[in-house]
Coordinates of C-alpha atoms and ligand atoms in Angstrom, one line a residue:
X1 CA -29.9 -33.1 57.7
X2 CA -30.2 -29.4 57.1
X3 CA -33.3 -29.0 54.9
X4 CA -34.1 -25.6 53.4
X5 CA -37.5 -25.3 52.8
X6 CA -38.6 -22.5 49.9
X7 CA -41.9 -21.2 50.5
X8 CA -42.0 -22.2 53.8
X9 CA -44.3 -19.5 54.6
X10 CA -47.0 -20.9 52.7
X11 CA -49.6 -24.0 53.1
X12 CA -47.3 -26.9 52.8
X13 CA -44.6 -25.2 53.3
X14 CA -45.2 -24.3 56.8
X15 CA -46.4 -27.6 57.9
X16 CA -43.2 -29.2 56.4
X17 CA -40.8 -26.9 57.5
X18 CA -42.1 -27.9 60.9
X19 CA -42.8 -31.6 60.8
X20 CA -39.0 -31.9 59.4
X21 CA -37.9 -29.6 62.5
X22 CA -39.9 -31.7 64.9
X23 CA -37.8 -34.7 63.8
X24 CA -34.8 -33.3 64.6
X25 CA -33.9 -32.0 60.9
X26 CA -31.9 -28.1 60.9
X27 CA -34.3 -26.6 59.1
X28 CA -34.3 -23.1 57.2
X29 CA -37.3 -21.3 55.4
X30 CA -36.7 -19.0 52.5
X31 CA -39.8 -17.1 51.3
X32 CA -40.3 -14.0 49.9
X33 CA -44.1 -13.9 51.4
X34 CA -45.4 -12.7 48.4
X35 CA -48.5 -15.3 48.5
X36 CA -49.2 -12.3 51.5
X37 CA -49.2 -9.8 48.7
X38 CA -51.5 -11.8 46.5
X39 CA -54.3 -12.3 48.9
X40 CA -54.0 -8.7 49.4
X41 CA -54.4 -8.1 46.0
X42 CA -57.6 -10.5 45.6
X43 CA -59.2 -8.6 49.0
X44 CA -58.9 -12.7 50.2
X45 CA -57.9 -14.1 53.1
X46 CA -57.1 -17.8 54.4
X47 CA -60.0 -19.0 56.9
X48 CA -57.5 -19.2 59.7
X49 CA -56.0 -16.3 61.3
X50 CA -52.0 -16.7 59.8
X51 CA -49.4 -14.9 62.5
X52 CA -46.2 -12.8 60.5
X53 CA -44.1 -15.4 59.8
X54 CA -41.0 -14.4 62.7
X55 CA -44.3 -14.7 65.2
X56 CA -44.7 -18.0 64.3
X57 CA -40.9 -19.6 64.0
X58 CA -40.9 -17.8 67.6
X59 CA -43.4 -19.3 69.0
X60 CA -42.1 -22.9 67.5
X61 CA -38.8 -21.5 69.5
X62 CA -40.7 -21.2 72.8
X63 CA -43.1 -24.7 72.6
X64 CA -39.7 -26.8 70.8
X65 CA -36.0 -25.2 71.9
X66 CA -36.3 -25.7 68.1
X67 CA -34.9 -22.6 66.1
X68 CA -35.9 -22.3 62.4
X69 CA -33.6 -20.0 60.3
X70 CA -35.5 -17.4 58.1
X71 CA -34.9 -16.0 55.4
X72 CA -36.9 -13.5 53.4
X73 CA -36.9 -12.7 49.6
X74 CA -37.4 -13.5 46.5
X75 CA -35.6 -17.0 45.0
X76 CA -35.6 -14.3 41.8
X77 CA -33.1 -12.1 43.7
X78 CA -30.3 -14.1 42.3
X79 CA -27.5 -12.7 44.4
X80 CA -30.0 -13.2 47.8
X81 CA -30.8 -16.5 46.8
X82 CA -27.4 -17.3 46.5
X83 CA -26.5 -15.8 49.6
X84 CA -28.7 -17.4 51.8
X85 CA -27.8 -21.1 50.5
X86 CA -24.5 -20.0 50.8
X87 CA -25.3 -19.1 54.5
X88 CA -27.3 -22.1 54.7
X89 CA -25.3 -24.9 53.4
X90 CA -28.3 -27.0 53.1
X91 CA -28.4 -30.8 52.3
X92 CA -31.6 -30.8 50.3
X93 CA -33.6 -28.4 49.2
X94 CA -37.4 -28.6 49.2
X95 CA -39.1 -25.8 46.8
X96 CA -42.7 -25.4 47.2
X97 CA -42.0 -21.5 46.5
X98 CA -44.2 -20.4 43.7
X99 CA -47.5 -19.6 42.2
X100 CA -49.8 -22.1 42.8
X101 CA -53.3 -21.6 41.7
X102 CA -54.3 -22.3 38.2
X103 CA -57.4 -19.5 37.9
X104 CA -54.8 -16.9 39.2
X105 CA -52.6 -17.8 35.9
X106 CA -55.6 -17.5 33.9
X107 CA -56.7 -14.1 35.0
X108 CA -54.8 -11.9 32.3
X109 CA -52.0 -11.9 30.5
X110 CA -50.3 -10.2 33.7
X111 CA -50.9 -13.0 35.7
X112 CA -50.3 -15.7 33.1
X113 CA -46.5 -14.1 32.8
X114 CA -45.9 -13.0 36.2
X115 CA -46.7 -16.9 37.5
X116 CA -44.5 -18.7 34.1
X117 CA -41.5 -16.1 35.5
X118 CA -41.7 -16.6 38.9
X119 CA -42.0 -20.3 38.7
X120 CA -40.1 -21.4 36.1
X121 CA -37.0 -18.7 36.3
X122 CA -36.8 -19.0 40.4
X123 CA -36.6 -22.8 39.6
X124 CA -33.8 -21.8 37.0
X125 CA -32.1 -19.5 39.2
X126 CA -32.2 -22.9 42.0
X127 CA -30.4 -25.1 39.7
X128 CA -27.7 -22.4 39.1
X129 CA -26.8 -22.1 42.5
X130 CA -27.2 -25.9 43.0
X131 CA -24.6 -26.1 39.9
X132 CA -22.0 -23.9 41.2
X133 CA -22.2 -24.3 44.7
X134 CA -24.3 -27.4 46.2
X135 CA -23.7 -30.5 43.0
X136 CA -24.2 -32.7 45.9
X137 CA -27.6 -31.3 48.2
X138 CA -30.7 -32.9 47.4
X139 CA -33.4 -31.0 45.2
X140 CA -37.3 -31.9 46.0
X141 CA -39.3 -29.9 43.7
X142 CA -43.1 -29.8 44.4
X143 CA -44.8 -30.5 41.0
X144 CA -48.3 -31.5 40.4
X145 CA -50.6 -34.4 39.1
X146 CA -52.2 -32.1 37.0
X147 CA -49.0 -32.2 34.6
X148 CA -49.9 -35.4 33.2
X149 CA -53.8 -33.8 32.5
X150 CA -56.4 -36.5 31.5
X151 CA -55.0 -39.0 29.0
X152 CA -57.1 -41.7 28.0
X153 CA -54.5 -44.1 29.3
X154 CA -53.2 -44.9 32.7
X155 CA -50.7 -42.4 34.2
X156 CA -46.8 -43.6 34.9
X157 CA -44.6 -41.9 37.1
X158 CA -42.8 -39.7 35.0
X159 CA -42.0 -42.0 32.4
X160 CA -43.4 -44.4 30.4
X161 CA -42.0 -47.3 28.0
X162 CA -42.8 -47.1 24.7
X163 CA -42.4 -49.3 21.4
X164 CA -42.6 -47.0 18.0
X165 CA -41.7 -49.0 15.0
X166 CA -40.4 -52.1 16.3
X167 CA -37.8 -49.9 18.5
X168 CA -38.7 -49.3 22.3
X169 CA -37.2 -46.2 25.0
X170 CA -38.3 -45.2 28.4
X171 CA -39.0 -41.3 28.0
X172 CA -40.8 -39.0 29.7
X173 CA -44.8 -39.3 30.3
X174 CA -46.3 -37.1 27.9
X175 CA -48.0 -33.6 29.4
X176 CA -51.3 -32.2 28.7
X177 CA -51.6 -30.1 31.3
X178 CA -55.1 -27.7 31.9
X179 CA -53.8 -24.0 32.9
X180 CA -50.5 -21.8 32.4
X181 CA -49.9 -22.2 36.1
X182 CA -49.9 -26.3 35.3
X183 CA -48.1 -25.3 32.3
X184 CA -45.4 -23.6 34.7
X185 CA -44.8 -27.1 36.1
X186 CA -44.0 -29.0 33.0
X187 CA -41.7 -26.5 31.6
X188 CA -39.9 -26.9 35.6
X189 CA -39.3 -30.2 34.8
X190 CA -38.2 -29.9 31.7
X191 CA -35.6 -27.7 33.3
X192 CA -34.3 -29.7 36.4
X193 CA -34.3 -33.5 34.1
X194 CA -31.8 -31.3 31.6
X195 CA -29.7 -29.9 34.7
X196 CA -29.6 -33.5 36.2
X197 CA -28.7 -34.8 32.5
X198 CA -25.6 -32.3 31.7
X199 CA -24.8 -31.3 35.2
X200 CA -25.2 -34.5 37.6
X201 CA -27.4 -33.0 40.0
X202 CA -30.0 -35.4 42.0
X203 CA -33.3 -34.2 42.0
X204 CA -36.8 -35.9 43.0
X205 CA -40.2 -34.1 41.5
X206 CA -42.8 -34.7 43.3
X207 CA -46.4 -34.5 41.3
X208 CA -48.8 -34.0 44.0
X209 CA -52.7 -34.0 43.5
X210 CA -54.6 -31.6 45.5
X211 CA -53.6 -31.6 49.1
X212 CA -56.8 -31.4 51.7
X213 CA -57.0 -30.9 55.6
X214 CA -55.4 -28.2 58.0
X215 CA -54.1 -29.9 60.9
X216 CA -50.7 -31.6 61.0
X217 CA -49.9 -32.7 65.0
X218 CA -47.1 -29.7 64.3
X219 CA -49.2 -26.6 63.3
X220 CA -52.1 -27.7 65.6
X221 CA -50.0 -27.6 68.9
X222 CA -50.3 -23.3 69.2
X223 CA -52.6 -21.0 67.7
X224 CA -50.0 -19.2 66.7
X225 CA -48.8 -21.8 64.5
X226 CA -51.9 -22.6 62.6
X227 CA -51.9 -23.0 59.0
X228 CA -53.3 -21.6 56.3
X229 CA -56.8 -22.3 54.7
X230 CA -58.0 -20.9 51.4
X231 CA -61.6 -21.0 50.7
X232 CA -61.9 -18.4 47.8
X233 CA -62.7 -18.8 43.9
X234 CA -59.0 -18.5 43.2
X235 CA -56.4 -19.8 45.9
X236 CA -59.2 -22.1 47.9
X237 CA -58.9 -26.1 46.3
X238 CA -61.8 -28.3 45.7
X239 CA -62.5 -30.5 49.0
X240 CA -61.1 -27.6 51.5
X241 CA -63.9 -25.3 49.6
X242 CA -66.4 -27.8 49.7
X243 CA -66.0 -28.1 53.8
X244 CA -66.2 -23.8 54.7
X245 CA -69.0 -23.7 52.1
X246 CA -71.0 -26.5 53.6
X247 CA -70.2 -24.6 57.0
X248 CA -71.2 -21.6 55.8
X249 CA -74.3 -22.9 54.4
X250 CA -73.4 -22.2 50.5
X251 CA -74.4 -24.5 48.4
X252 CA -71.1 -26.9 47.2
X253 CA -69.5 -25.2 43.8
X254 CA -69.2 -28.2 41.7
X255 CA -68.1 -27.4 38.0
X256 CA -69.5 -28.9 35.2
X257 CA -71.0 -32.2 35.6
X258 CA -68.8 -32.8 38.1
X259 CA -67.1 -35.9 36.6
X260 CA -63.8 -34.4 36.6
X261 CA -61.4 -37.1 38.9
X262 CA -58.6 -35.7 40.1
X263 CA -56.0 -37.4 42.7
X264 CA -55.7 -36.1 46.7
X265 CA -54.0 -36.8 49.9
X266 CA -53.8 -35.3 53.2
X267 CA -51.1 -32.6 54.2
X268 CA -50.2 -35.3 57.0
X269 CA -48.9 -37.2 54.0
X270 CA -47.2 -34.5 51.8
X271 CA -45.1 -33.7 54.5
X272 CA -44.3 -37.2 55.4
X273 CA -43.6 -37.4 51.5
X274 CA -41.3 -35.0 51.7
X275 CA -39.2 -36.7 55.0
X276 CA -39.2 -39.9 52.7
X277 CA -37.8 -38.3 49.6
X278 CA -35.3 -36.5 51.9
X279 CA -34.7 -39.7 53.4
X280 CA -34.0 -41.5 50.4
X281 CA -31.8 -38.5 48.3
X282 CA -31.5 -39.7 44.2
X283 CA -28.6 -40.9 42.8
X284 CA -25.9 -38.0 41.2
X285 CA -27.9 -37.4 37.9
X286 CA -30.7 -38.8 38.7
X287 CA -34.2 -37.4 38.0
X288 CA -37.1 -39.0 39.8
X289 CA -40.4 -38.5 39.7
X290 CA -42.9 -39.8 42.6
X291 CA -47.0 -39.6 42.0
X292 CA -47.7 -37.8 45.4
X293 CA -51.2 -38.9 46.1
X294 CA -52.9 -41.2 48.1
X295 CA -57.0 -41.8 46.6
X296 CA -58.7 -40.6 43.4
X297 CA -62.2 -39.1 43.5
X298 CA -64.9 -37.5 41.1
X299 CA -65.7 -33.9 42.3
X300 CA -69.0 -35.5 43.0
X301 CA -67.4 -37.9 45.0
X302 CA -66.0 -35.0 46.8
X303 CA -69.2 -33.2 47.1
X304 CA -71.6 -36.3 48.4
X305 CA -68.8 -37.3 51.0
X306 CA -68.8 -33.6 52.4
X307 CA -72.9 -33.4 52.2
X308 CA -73.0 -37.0 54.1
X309 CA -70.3 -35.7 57.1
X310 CA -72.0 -31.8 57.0
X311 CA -75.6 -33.5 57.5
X312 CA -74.3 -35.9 60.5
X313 CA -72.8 -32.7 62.1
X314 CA -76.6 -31.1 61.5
X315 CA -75.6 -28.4 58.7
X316 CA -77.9 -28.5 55.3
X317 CA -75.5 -29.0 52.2
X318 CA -76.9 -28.3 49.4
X319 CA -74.4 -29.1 46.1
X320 CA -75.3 -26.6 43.2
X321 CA -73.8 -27.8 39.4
X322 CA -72.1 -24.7 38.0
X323 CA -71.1 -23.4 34.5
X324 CA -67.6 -25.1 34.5
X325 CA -65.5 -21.4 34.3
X326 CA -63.0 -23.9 32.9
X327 CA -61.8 -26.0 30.0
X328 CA -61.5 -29.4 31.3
X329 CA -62.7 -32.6 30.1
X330 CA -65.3 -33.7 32.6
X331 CA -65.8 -37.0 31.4
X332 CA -62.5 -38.8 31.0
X333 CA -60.6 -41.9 32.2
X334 CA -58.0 -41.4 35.0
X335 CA -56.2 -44.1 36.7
X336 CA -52.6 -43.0 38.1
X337 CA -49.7 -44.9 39.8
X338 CA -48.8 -43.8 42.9
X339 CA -46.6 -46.8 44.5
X340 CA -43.2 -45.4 44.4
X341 CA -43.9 -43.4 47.9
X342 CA -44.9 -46.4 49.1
X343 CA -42.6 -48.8 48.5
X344 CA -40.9 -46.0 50.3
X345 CA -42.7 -46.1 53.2
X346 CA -45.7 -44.0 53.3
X347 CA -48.7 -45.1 55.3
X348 CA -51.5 -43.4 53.8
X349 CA -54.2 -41.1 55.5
X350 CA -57.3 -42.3 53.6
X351 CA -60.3 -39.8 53.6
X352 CA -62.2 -40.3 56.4
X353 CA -65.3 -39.3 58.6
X354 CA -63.4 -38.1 60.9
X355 CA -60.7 -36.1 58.8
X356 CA -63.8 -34.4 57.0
X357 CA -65.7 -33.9 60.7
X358 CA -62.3 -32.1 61.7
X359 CA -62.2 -30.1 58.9
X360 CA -65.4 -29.2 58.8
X361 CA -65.2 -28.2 62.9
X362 CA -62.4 -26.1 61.7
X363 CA -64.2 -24.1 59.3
X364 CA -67.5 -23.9 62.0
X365 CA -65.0 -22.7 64.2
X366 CA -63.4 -19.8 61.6
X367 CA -66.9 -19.2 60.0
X368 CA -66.8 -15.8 61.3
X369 CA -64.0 -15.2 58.9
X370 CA -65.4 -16.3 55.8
X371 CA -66.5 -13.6 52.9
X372 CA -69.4 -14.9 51.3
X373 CA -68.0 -12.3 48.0
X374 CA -65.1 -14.5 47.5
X375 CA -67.0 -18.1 47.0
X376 CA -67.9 -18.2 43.5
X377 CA -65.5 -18.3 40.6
X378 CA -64.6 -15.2 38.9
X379 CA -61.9 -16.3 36.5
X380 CA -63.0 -17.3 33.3
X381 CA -60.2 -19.8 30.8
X382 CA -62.4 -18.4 27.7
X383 CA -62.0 -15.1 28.3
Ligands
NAD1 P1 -48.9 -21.4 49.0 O1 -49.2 -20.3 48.0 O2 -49.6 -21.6 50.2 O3 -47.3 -21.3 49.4 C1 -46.3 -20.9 48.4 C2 -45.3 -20.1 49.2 O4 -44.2 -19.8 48.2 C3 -45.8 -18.8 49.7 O5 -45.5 -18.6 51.0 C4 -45.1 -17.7 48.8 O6 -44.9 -16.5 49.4 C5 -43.8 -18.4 48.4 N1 -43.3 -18.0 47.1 C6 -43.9 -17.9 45.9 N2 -43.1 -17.4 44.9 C7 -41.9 -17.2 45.6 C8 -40.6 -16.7 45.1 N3 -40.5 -16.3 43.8 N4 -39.6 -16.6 46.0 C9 -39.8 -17.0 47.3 N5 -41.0 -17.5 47.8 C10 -42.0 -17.6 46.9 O7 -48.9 -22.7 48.1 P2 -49.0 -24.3 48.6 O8 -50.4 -24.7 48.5 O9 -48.2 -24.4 49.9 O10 -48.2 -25.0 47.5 C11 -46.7 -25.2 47.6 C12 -46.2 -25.9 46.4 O11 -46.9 -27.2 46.3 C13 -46.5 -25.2 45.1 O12 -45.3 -25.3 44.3 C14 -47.6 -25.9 44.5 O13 -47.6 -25.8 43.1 C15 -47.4 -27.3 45.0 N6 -48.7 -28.0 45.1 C16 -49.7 -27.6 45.9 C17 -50.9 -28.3 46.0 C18 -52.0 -27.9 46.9 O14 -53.1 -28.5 46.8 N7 -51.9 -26.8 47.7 C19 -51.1 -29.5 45.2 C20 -50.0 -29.9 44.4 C21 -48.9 -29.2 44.3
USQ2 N1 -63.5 -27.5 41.1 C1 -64.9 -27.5 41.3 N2 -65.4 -26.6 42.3 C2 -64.6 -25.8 43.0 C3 -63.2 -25.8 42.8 C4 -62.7 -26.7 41.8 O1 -65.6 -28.3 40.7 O2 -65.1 -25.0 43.8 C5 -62.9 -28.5 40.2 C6 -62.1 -27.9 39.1 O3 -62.9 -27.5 38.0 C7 -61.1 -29.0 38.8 C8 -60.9 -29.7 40.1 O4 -62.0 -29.3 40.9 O5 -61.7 -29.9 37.9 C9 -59.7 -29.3 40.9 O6 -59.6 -27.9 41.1 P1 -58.8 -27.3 42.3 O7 -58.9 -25.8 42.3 O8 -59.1 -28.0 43.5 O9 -57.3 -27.7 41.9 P2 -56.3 -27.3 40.8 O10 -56.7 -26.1 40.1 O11 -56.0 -28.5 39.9 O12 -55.0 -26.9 41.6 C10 -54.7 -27.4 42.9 C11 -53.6 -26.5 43.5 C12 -52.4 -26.6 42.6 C13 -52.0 -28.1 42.4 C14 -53.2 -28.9 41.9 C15 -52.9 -30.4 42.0 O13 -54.0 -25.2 43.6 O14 -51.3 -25.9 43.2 O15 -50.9 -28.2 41.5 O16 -54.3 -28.7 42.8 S1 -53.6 -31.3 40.6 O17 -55.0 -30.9 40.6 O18 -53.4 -32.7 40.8 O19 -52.9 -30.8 39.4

């Protein structure tokens, strides 16, 4: 198939892009490399050493015969965007291309606007050239877990059956989600079920929990292609944190009480998520939505687990409760369905001594890199 893969430049991006090459997919990034700009901005960098992105399709090129189209701009730049896909003629069309971190949306009202706009009109601007040019290709639109938020029953997979009044409907699972970065998600999919609805495009969304590990058999063949790691207050995600701070000797940043469960999975399985939704396209006019996650854990959970695997490798992890800079319930029910992907055909990586040893070797090995500045939280929601 030829797979265009939008924000390719980025942390799943990158290691889809080249797990979907490696299988013998034509495969095309478009990426305006603006995540490259932000870290600038927040005087953060990933962990691990990132090559320009033409350094690293190249080297792919040398190791594979495998050539990887790029494209660089914004999925904003209508005409561009346009343009390429035109160029392209891809198949499906898997957007990870926007921004992803909630405390980044809640730094200002800046931030808040710029991450609604480039999220929810670039995934406008998609469906428009999907309408007039592609009704047929494929759309696989990363979306998160963190949509749904903490409801005090269990979570569907998009939608849930209902009976109001002696009358019942399938609709869509009711959102509650925690940040206006979440918030960017919902109104997405609020956007691409109406464009399958009046327009008969086929589209899968794919709310994934918080994606852990570095190492896919793809990005750890070369150096050069390594993937990103973010460790900071604002870009770096829970367990990836916990493993650099426990290497670094900070104590683990739990929030709150640490109660909060969220739902995870290894970036081995996001991007063989993504080859199974590609795999398996939805019907014309269909909107699906697959759970993409593998386990649920408390951030304790989280914390313990990396404390037991630091202390086996010899560090001393000490976990510290902080003042939650969020507003989260802490002490909720969660219980999610996640069987659609495998019913598909996913084979889970379950969280395991060895996956945390590795990631915690990685960030031994990168330690050099880490500044300590950047740890702690700095984004407040109650400002
Ligand atoms: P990332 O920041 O590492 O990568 C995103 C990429 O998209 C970057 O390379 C960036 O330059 C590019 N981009 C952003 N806006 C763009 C635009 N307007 N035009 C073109 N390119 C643009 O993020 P990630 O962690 O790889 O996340 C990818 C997707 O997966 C996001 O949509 C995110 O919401 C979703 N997701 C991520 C996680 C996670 O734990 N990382 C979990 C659930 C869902
Ligand atoms: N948390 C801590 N300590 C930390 C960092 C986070 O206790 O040092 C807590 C947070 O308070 C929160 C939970 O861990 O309760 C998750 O936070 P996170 O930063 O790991 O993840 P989140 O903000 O939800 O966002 C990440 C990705 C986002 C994706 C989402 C999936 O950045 O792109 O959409 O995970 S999900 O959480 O399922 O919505």
């Amino acid at each position: 198939m030829r797979v265009l893969v939008i924000g390719g430049d980025g942390y799943c991006g990158w290691a889809t892009a080249l797990y979907l090459s490696s299988k013998g997919h034509d495969v095309a990034i478009l990426d305006s490399l603006v995540r490259r700009l932000w870290d600038m901005e927040l005087q953060s960098e990933t962990l691990t050493p990132i090559a320009p992105i033409q350094s690293r399709l190249q080297r792919w090129k040398d190791l594979t015969g495998k050539d990887i189209e790029l494209f660089i701009g914004d999925v904003n730049n209508y005409p561009f965007l346009e343009k390429s896909m035109l160029q392209f003629r891809p198949d499906a069309v898997v957007h990870f291309g926007e921004q992803r971190s909630a405390p980044f949306s809640m730094i200002d009202r800046e931030h808040a606007v710029m991450t609604q706009a480039n999220n929810v009109l670039g995934n406008l601007n998609l469906l428009y050239v999907l309408r007039d040019h592609f009704p047929e290709c494929h759309l696989i639109k990363l979306g998160t877990m963190g949509e749904y938020g903490t409801p005090n029953i269990d979570i569907e997979e998009g939608y849930i059956t209902i009976e109001h009044n002696g009358r019942k409907d399938t609709l869509p699972y009711p959102k509650s989600p925690g940040s206006f970065y979440h918030l960017s998600k919902v109104h997405d999919t609020h956007n691409i079920h109406f464009a399958c609805k009046i327009w008969g495009l086929r589209a899968t969304d794919l709310n994934q929990g918080i994606v852990y590990g570095v190492l896919t058999e793809e990005t750890g063949m070369d150096e050069l292609l390594i993937n990103r790691l973010d460790y900071d207050g604002v870009f770096g995600t829970a367990l990836n944190r916990f493993c650099i701070q426990a290497a670094v000797g900070h104590p683990l940043t739990v929030y709150g009480t640490g109660s909060q469960t969220r739902a995870l999975l290894d970036i081995r399985d996001t991007v063989r998520c993504v080859e199974i939704a590609c795999e398996n396209p939805a019907d014309a006019g269909q909107f699906r939505v697959f759970n993409q996650f593998t386990e649920m854990f408390s951030i304790n959970d989280l914390a313990l687990m990396v404390k037991k695997a630091g202390t086996t490798l010899g560090l001393d992890v000490e976990v510290k409760n902080l003042e939650n800079p969020r507003v989260e319930a802490e002490e909720h029910y969660f219980n999610a369905k996640n069987t659609k992907l495998i019913d598909l055909g996913l084979d889970p990586h379950f969280l395991s001594d060895s996956l945390l040893d590795s990631l915690l070797n990685m960030a031994i090995k990168y330690k050099h890199r880490v500044d300590h500045k950047q740890i702690l939280p700095t984004v407040s929601w109650r400002r």
